[in-house]
Each structure stands twice: as structure tokens, then as C-alpha cells.
């Protein structure tokens, strides 16, 4: 045989394997109807409830896992709702719930933030805490004790040199140096004792104010002999009942009043020193003889209630009986 005939010998045909067809569900082979009919039909297992189901040794591990999963999914999916019927539908051995409407009541457990307390306009967020405490607990509260009244009179005189916060911070020093503001003890101060009233090497007040305090303490003793107490003398100017001005705005609060001018004049005639109308009006406000809390301030009504509930002292009742017609 020639070489040409060998080259023209028939070539064995190549066997081409079928390729996978790319379907919409991915690169998988299509399954024909004939193959479906060949597969045995699988019936879903009917499992009993966990309460009545008994262990069966014939069950395989995989079957137990699938049945427990389906029962647990049924228990977790079925919940009580506030409205509407639950209509379960079973498909491929899996129970589903249709038209399930769950209403969850959410309770607001966040703490309620209290509203800020309304105070007089001169008390600001930047005010000294000791001044705020004085406003909330003492300022405007009726005072009928002689020592406390004399203390507030001294503090009102000191306002010409210090502010209220500065005075309140030195309050303990004042009480220590002035014998708890006992007029009988202050009246015995000598010149040497007067000049020794110093804090950190400096006089606690000017020399003029210190001499006025000693002189006023002597006059308080005379007033006690005439009126029974310094409290009776101060409260008789308002008929022993606090004056309630009821101002709405801070600009309405005066620095003095006709009543303060009248009291100042009477005290000056008796020999008191450093008791001008402005000093006396500050004294009336601090001692509660005048209630000058603004009407929007929470202390305005509280001071009024404390005044109505407060009992009268025996000395006041005796004086009222003497002046009654």
C-alpha cells in the first residue's frame, strides 16, 4: 500500500459527551418526566406529639432529627395573638401560619425627667448652691426668734459690703464672733473685743458697722423691756401678719417701700444705726415679714402655707389681747 493511501485511511469519529444546559435555576441537568416516574413516591411521616410519643428503636437518627425540627418549628411558630384566627397550612410536611397578626404592647419604662423647679428670677443655674439653699429654705419664711431676727438685721446691714453668697459662706464665722447673735452678750463687747473681730487677719466688717452692731444690740435690750421681745416690736408694724406682695416679675420688686421707710424712721428715732429704708426692706424680706417671692416661684405658696400653719407665740397673743378694743 502506498503512503498516500495510508494517509487517507478513515479516522475514527470522536465521541462527544452531552453538555449541561444552563437553566434559570443554575447549572443543573434537566430532569425528564420519565425520571420522575421512576423515583418512588415519598410519603411524609406522621409524627406524634412529644407528650404522647414513645421512643421507637426502629427510627433512624436522621429521621428523629427531622421530626424534632419540624415539631419544634411548629411550636415556636404558633403563638397567641390578640385578634384574628390562626389558620395553619401544611405544605411538604411543614406547617405555616397564615394571616398571623401579633400585637405587642410596648411599655415605656424610661424614667420620667422631672420638670425644673421654678424659682425667683435672681436664682440662676450659675447661682451659688448655698445661696439657692438659703432661698429655698429660709428667705421669706416668717421668723419670730429674737436671735435670728437680730442675725438677719446684721446680715442686711452687711449687704452694703458683701453679697448674700459671701455673707452666707462666712455665716459660721459671724455666729462664732458674735456669740450666736445674742443681743445681751454683744452689748457687753468692749473696745478691745470689738477690734478683735477678725477673720484671716481682717475685720469681718468695717469698724463703723461693728460699732453699729454693738449699739443696736443695746437698743434691742431696751425694746425687749418695752415690747416683751424684739420679735413683737418688728411684727407689730404689719399687725403680726406677713405682707404678700404677689409680684410676677423681678423688676416689680422694689428696694424699699413706704412700710420700710416708716420702720426705718421709728428705729432711727430710738437710736438705731445703719438702718436705712433699703437695709430695713432687705431685713423684712429675709425675715419673712414681707413675702417677696415671685408668684411663679414654688416658695411663694409654701411660705404662705407655713405662715397659716405656724402657731402664734404666747408673747404675741398677750400683746394682741392688750391692744384689742
mmCIF file of C-alpha atoms in Angstrom, residues 9-289:
data_model
loop_
_atom_site.group_PDB
_atom_site.id
_atom_site.type_symbol
_atom_site.label_atom_id
_atom_site.label_comp_id
_atom_site.label_asym_id
_atom_site.label_seq_id
_atom_site.Cartn_x
_atom_site.Cartn_y
_atom_site.Cartn_z
ATOM 1 C CA UNK A 9 -7.315 5.992 5.903
ATOM 2 C CA UNK A 10 -10.555 6.787 7.660
ATOM 3 C CA UNK A 11 -10.238 8.470 11.052
ATOM 4 C CA UNK A 12 -12.301 7.135 13.941
ATOM 5 C CA UNK A 13 -15.087 9.511 14.876
ATOM 6 C CA UNK A 14 -14.792 11.274 18.314
ATOM 7 C CA UNK A 15 -17.459 10.620 20.894
ATOM 8 C CA UNK A 16 -18.933 13.947 22.064
ATOM 9 C CA UNK A 17 -20.393 13.878 25.579
ATOM 10 C CA UNK A 18 -23.586 15.836 26.194
ATOM 11 C CA UNK A 19 -23.047 19.263 27.869
ATOM 12 C CA UNK A 20 -25.001 20.568 30.780
ATOM 13 C CA UNK A 21 -27.649 23.066 29.895
ATOM 14 C CA UNK A 22 -27.642 26.339 31.888
ATOM 15 C CA UNK A 23 -31.164 26.701 33.265
ATOM 16 C CA UNK A 24 -32.753 29.559 35.184
ATOM 17 C CA UNK A 25 -32.101 27.731 38.432
ATOM 18 C CA UNK A 26 -28.399 27.287 37.815
ATOM 19 C CA UNK A 27 -26.031 24.938 36.016
ATOM 20 C CA UNK A 28 -28.011 21.718 36.592
ATOM 21 C CA UNK A 29 -29.296 18.902 34.356
ATOM 22 C CA UNK A 30 -32.922 18.921 33.395
ATOM 23 C CA UNK A 31 -34.958 16.104 34.784
ATOM 24 C CA UNK A 32 -37.371 14.463 32.394
ATOM 25 C CA UNK A 33 -40.812 13.209 33.254
ATOM 26 C CA UNK A 34 -39.655 9.612 32.796
ATOM 27 C CA UNK A 35 -37.082 10.019 35.543
ATOM 28 C CA UNK A 36 -39.686 11.460 37.866
ATOM 29 C CA UNK A 37 -41.935 8.479 37.388
ATOM 30 C CA UNK A 38 -39.040 6.123 38.140
ATOM 31 C CA UNK A 39 -38.496 7.659 41.637
ATOM 32 C CA UNK A 40 -40.572 6.039 44.351
ATOM 33 C CA UNK A 41 -43.169 8.356 45.841
ATOM 34 C CA UNK A 42 -42.236 9.514 49.347
ATOM 35 C CA UNK A 43 -44.970 9.916 51.874
ATOM 36 C CA UNK A 44 -44.467 12.362 54.764
ATOM 37 C CA UNK A 45 -44.089 10.784 58.118
ATOM 38 C CA UNK A 46 -46.775 11.411 60.696
ATOM 39 C CA UNK A 47 -45.140 12.195 63.997
ATOM 40 C CA UNK A 48 -46.860 12.162 67.318
ATOM 41 C CA UNK A 49 -46.810 14.974 69.767
ATOM 42 C CA UNK A 50 -43.909 14.977 72.199
ATOM 43 C CA UNK A 51 -46.260 14.346 75.108
ATOM 44 C CA UNK A 52 -47.664 11.066 73.690
ATOM 45 C CA UNK A 53 -44.759 9.946 71.513
ATOM 46 C CA UNK A 54 -42.874 6.921 72.724
ATOM 47 C CA UNK A 55 -39.291 6.166 71.791
ATOM 48 C CA UNK A 56 -39.006 3.767 68.861
ATOM 49 C CA UNK A 57 -35.804 1.905 68.249
ATOM 50 C CA UNK A 58 -36.648 1.440 64.539
ATOM 51 C CA UNK A 59 -36.327 5.193 63.854
ATOM 52 C CA UNK A 60 -33.061 6.327 62.421
ATOM 53 C CA UNK A 61 -31.096 9.259 63.767
ATOM 54 C CA UNK A 62 -31.692 11.380 60.696
ATOM 55 C CA UNK A 63 -35.450 10.785 60.855
ATOM 56 C CA UNK A 64 -35.568 11.762 64.550
ATOM 57 C CA UNK A 65 -33.670 14.949 63.847
ATOM 58 C CA UNK A 66 -36.000 15.986 61.031
ATOM 59 C CA UNK A 67 -39.149 15.183 63.018
ATOM 60 C CA UNK A 68 -37.915 17.062 66.092
ATOM 61 C CA UNK A 69 -37.021 20.027 63.926
ATOM 62 C CA UNK A 70 -40.477 20.131 62.339
ATOM 63 C CA UNK A 71 -42.269 19.797 65.698
ATOM 64 C CA UNK A 72 -40.100 22.467 67.314
ATOM 65 C CA UNK A 73 -40.703 24.815 64.382
ATOM 66 C CA UNK A 74 -44.438 24.246 64.743
ATOM 67 C CA UNK A 75 -44.320 25.010 68.475
ATOM 68 C CA UNK A 76 -42.201 28.129 68.006
ATOM 69 C CA UNK A 77 -44.265 29.447 65.102
ATOM 70 C CA UNK A 78 -47.668 29.083 66.794
ATOM 71 C CA UNK A 79 -48.154 31.994 69.230
ATOM 72 C CA UNK A 80 -51.205 33.513 70.790
ATOM 73 C CA UNK A 81 -52.364 36.749 69.243
ATOM 74 C CA UNK A 82 -54.700 39.435 70.453
ATOM 75 C CA UNK A 83 -57.046 39.346 67.448
ATOM 76 C CA UNK A 84 -57.903 37.153 64.462
ATOM 77 C CA UNK A 85 -57.862 33.371 63.936
ATOM 78 C CA UNK A 86 -54.693 31.468 63.198
ATOM 79 C CA UNK A 87 -55.163 29.276 60.092
ATOM 80 C CA UNK A 88 -52.262 26.885 59.714
ATOM 81 C CA UNK A 89 -51.497 25.427 56.289
ATOM 82 C CA UNK A 90 -49.383 22.320 55.780
ATOM 83 C CA UNK A 91 -47.131 22.034 52.757
ATOM 84 C CA UNK A 92 -44.391 19.463 52.215
ATOM 85 C CA UNK A 93 -44.635 18.423 55.853
ATOM 86 C CA UNK A 94 -44.041 21.997 57.127
ATOM 87 C CA UNK A 95 -46.809 23.822 58.937
ATOM 88 C CA UNK A 96 -47.118 27.523 58.155
ATOM 89 C CA UNK A 97 -49.324 30.191 59.721
ATOM 90 C CA UNK A 98 -51.363 32.453 57.510
ATOM 91 C CA UNK A 99 -52.666 35.904 58.435
ATOM 92 C CA UNK A 100 -50.901 35.983 61.780
ATOM 93 C CA UNK A 101 -51.176 39.398 63.364
ATOM 94 C CA UNK A 102 -49.207 39.852 66.565
ATOM 95 C CA UNK A 103 -49.769 42.908 68.690
ATOM 96 C CA UNK A 104 -47.019 43.637 71.171
ATOM 97 C CA UNK A 105 -47.711 46.206 73.853
ATOM 98 C CA UNK A 106 -44.534 48.163 74.458
ATOM 99 C CA UNK A 107 -44.446 49.782 77.851
ATOM 100 C CA UNK A 108 -42.389 52.894 78.270
ATOM 101 C CA UNK A 109 -40.085 52.155 81.179
ATOM 102 C CA UNK A 110 -37.795 55.100 80.661
ATOM 103 C CA UNK A 111 -37.589 57.276 83.795
ATOM 104 C CA UNK A 112 -39.590 60.473 83.683
ATOM 105 C CA UNK A 113 -37.433 63.563 83.827
ATOM 106 C CA UNK A 114 -38.817 65.956 86.428
ATOM 107 C CA UNK A 115 -39.527 69.460 85.316
ATOM 108 C CA UNK A 116 -37.119 72.114 86.595
ATOM 109 C CA UNK A 117 -38.220 73.871 89.753
ATOM 110 C CA UNK A 118 -39.280 77.449 89.173
ATOM 111 C CA UNK A 119 -37.574 79.933 91.443
ATOM 112 C CA UNK A 120 -37.298 83.702 91.636
ATOM 113 C CA UNK A 121 -35.515 85.164 88.637
ATOM 114 C CA UNK A 122 -32.413 86.179 90.616
ATOM 115 C CA UNK A 123 -31.696 82.488 91.267
ATOM 116 C CA UNK A 124 -29.994 81.203 88.106
ATOM 117 C CA UNK A 125 -28.320 77.890 87.184
ATOM 118 C CA UNK A 126 -24.996 79.581 87.928
ATOM 119 C CA UNK A 127 -26.013 80.755 91.409
ATOM 120 C CA UNK A 128 -24.008 79.632 94.412
ATOM 121 C CA UNK A 129 -25.573 76.466 95.904
ATOM 122 C CA UNK A 130 -25.502 77.979 99.390
ATOM 123 C CA UNK A 131 -27.487 80.945 98.081
ATOM 124 C CA UNK A 132 -30.000 78.629 96.382
ATOM 125 C CA UNK A 133 -30.410 76.710 99.645
ATOM 126 C CA UNK A 134 -30.965 79.951 101.537
ATOM 127 C CA UNK A 135 -33.650 80.957 99.021
ATOM 128 C CA UNK A 136 -35.364 77.558 99.195
ATOM 129 C CA UNK A 137 -35.374 77.131 102.968
ATOM 130 C CA UNK A 138 -35.030 80.487 104.755
ATOM 131 C CA UNK A 139 -35.653 83.558 102.629
ATOM 132 C CA UNK A 140 -39.242 84.701 103.075
ATOM 133 C CA UNK A 141 -40.018 82.286 105.926
ATOM 134 C CA UNK A 142 -41.538 84.154 108.912
ATOM 135 C CA UNK A 143 -39.027 84.416 111.786
ATOM 136 C CA UNK A 144 -40.130 85.223 115.341
ATOM 137 C CA UNK A 145 -36.989 84.346 117.293
ATOM 138 C CA UNK A 146 -35.110 87.368 118.680
ATOM 139 C CA UNK A 147 -31.611 85.998 117.996
ATOM 140 C CA UNK A 148 -32.474 85.001 114.441
ATOM 141 C CA UNK A 149 -34.101 88.367 113.760
ATOM 142 C CA UNK A 150 -31.046 90.216 115.056
ATOM 143 C CA UNK A 151 -28.802 87.995 112.916
ATOM 144 C CA UNK A 152 -30.799 88.821 109.769
ATOM 145 C CA UNK A 153 -30.673 92.524 110.672
ATOM 146 C CA UNK A 154 -26.861 92.334 110.885
ATOM 147 C CA UNK A 155 -26.697 90.474 107.560
ATOM 148 C CA UNK A 156 -28.920 93.097 105.928
ATOM 149 C CA UNK A 157 -26.542 95.788 107.154
ATOM 150 C CA UNK A 158 -23.578 93.793 105.807
ATOM 151 C CA UNK A 159 -25.101 93.797 102.292
ATOM 152 C CA UNK A 160 -23.526 97.226 101.813
ATOM 153 C CA UNK A 161 -20.116 95.497 101.853
ATOM 154 C CA UNK A 162 -20.826 91.889 100.784
ATOM 155 C CA UNK A 163 -23.307 89.949 98.677
ATOM 156 C CA UNK A 164 -25.655 87.320 100.063
ATOM 157 C CA UNK A 165 -23.478 84.373 98.903
ATOM 158 C CA UNK A 166 -20.392 85.923 100.528
ATOM 159 C CA UNK A 167 -22.261 86.537 103.777
ATOM 160 C CA UNK A 168 -23.674 83.020 103.861
ATOM 161 C CA UNK A 169 -20.241 81.488 103.322
ATOM 162 C CA UNK A 170 -18.991 83.456 106.353
ATOM 163 C CA UNK A 171 -22.087 82.700 108.388
ATOM 164 C CA UNK A 172 -20.324 80.372 110.817
ATOM 165 C CA UNK A 173 -17.616 82.977 111.400
ATOM 166 C CA UNK A 174 -20.256 85.614 112.115
ATOM 167 C CA UNK A 175 -22.026 83.373 114.624
ATOM 168 C CA UNK A 176 -18.787 82.460 116.360
ATOM 169 C CA UNK A 177 -17.580 86.066 116.694
ATOM 170 C CA UNK A 178 -20.969 87.491 117.701
ATOM 171 C CA UNK A 179 -21.881 84.872 120.325
ATOM 172 C CA UNK A 180 -24.650 83.321 118.190
ATOM 173 C CA UNK A 181 -26.109 86.853 117.832
ATOM 174 C CA UNK A 182 -27.248 87.044 121.433
ATOM 175 C CA UNK A 183 -28.007 90.774 121.981
ATOM 176 C CA UNK A 184 -27.269 90.569 125.712
ATOM 177 C CA UNK A 185 -23.794 89.136 125.036
ATOM 178 C CA UNK A 186 -22.979 91.550 122.176
ATOM 179 C CA UNK A 187 -23.987 94.531 124.329
ATOM 180 C CA UNK A 188 -21.089 93.656 126.686
ATOM 181 C CA UNK A 189 -18.420 93.894 123.949
ATOM 182 C CA UNK A 190 -15.556 96.209 124.901
ATOM 183 C CA UNK A 191 -13.473 98.277 122.501
ATOM 184 C CA UNK A 192 -10.709 95.671 122.641
ATOM 185 C CA UNK A 193 -13.130 92.839 121.928
ATOM 186 C CA UNK A 194 -14.679 94.829 119.116
ATOM 187 C CA UNK A 195 -11.353 95.314 117.361
ATOM 188 C CA UNK A 196 -10.547 91.612 117.696
ATOM 189 C CA UNK A 197 -13.439 90.528 115.447
ATOM 190 C CA UNK A 198 -11.190 89.476 112.615
ATOM 191 C CA UNK A 199 -11.162 86.650 110.084
ATOM 192 C CA UNK A 200 -7.818 85.780 108.445
ATOM 193 C CA UNK A 201 -6.304 88.916 109.933
ATOM 194 C CA UNK A 202 -9.002 91.270 108.600
ATOM 195 C CA UNK A 203 -12.005 92.777 110.324
ATOM 196 C CA UNK A 204 -15.088 90.785 109.450
ATOM 197 C CA UNK A 205 -16.897 94.103 108.826
ATOM 198 C CA UNK A 206 -15.898 97.728 108.719
ATOM 199 C CA UNK A 207 -15.328 99.460 112.029
ATOM 200 C CA UNK A 208 -18.432 101.582 111.510
ATOM 201 C CA UNK A 209 -20.625 98.504 111.031
ATOM 202 C CA UNK A 210 -19.115 96.766 114.061
ATOM 203 C CA UNK A 211 -19.818 99.726 116.341
ATOM 204 C CA UNK A 212 -23.362 99.927 114.943
ATOM 205 C CA UNK A 213 -23.969 96.255 115.763
ATOM 206 C CA UNK A 214 -22.908 96.734 119.389
ATOM 207 C CA UNK A 215 -25.037 99.880 119.779
ATOM 208 C CA UNK A 216 -28.046 98.206 118.155
ATOM 209 C CA UNK A 217 -27.708 95.209 120.479
ATOM 210 C CA UNK A 218 -28.023 97.547 123.484
ATOM 211 C CA UNK A 219 -31.154 99.107 121.966
ATOM 212 C CA UNK A 220 -32.680 95.658 121.345
ATOM 213 C CA UNK A 221 -32.449 95.034 125.094
ATOM 214 C CA UNK A 222 -34.422 98.234 125.725
ATOM 215 C CA UNK A 223 -37.044 97.220 123.150
ATOM 216 C CA UNK A 224 -37.443 93.855 124.881
ATOM 217 C CA UNK A 225 -38.237 95.672 128.119
ATOM 218 C CA UNK A 226 -40.845 97.823 126.361
ATOM 219 C CA UNK A 227 -42.495 95.321 123.967
ATOM 220 C CA UNK A 228 -41.635 91.996 125.589
ATOM 221 C CA UNK A 229 -39.416 90.873 122.688
ATOM 222 C CA UNK A 230 -37.666 92.211 119.636
ATOM 223 C CA UNK A 231 -39.995 89.995 117.585
ATOM 224 C CA UNK A 232 -43.085 91.775 118.902
ATOM 225 C CA UNK A 233 -41.580 95.126 118.020
ATOM 226 C CA UNK A 234 -40.815 94.089 114.410
ATOM 227 C CA UNK A 235 -44.083 92.265 113.724
ATOM 228 C CA UNK A 236 -46.366 94.916 115.187
ATOM 229 C CA UNK A 237 -45.721 97.085 112.109
ATOM 230 C CA UNK A 238 -47.584 94.533 109.949
ATOM 231 C CA UNK A 239 -50.189 93.548 112.584
ATOM 232 C CA UNK A 240 -48.267 90.285 113.158
ATOM 233 C CA UNK A 241 -49.204 89.013 109.706
ATOM 234 C CA UNK A 242 -46.761 88.790 106.755
ATOM 235 C CA UNK A 243 -47.324 91.076 103.809
ATOM 236 C CA UNK A 244 -47.828 89.230 100.494
ATOM 237 C CA UNK A 245 -46.999 91.426 97.561
ATOM 238 C CA UNK A 246 -47.523 88.832 94.824
ATOM 239 C CA UNK A 247 -45.134 90.243 92.233
ATOM 240 C CA UNK A 248 -44.991 88.409 88.894
ATOM 241 C CA UNK A 249 -41.727 89.871 87.579
ATOM 242 C CA UNK A 250 -38.431 90.609 89.255
ATOM 243 C CA UNK A 251 -38.414 94.188 88.011
ATOM 244 C CA UNK A 252 -41.508 94.841 90.133
ATOM 245 C CA UNK A 253 -39.743 94.008 93.410
ATOM 246 C CA UNK A 254 -38.665 97.315 94.996
ATOM 247 C CA UNK A 255 -35.545 98.029 97.027
ATOM 248 C CA UNK A 256 -37.597 99.874 99.631
ATOM 249 C CA UNK A 257 -41.219 100.560 100.431
ATOM 250 C CA UNK A 258 -43.293 103.061 102.429
ATOM 251 C CA UNK A 259 -43.568 100.483 105.204
ATOM 252 C CA UNK A 260 -39.779 100.086 105.292
ATOM 253 C CA UNK A 261 -39.343 103.861 105.414
ATOM 254 C CA UNK A 262 -41.747 104.086 108.338
ATOM 255 C CA UNK A 263 -39.956 101.336 110.294
ATOM 256 C CA UNK A 264 -36.560 102.866 109.481
ATOM 257 C CA UNK A 265 -37.684 106.239 110.801
ATOM 258 C CA UNK A 266 -39.003 104.708 114.018
ATOM 259 C CA UNK A 267 -35.780 102.777 114.640
ATOM 260 C CA UNK A 268 -33.610 105.823 113.966
ATOM 261 C CA UNK A 269 -35.602 107.795 116.485
ATOM 262 C CA UNK A 270 -34.812 105.098 119.041
ATOM 263 C CA UNK A 271 -31.088 105.387 118.295
ATOM 264 C CA UNK A 272 -30.504 102.500 115.857
ATOM 265 C CA UNK A 273 -27.636 102.963 113.408
ATOM 266 C CA UNK A 274 -27.209 101.767 109.797
ATOM 267 C CA UNK A 275 -30.928 101.079 109.437
ATOM 268 C CA UNK A 276 -31.867 102.966 106.284
ATOM 269 C CA UNK A 277 -35.019 102.045 104.271
ATOM 270 C CA UNK A 278 -33.045 99.791 101.919
ATOM 271 C CA UNK A 279 -31.465 97.874 104.795
ATOM 272 C CA UNK A 280 -34.805 97.531 106.552
ATOM 273 C CA UNK A 281 -36.577 96.289 103.421
ATOM 274 C CA UNK A 282 -33.904 93.597 102.916
ATOM 275 C CA UNK A 283 -34.421 92.664 106.565
ATOM 276 C CA UNK A 284 -38.197 92.420 106.086
ATOM 277 C CA UNK A 285 -37.736 90.150 103.051
ATOM 278 C CA UNK A 286 -35.219 87.829 104.715
ATOM 279 C CA UNK A 287 -37.211 87.519 107.956
ATOM 280 C CA UNK A 288 -40.482 86.737 106.163
ATOM 281 C CA UNK A 289 -42.256 89.841 107.402
#
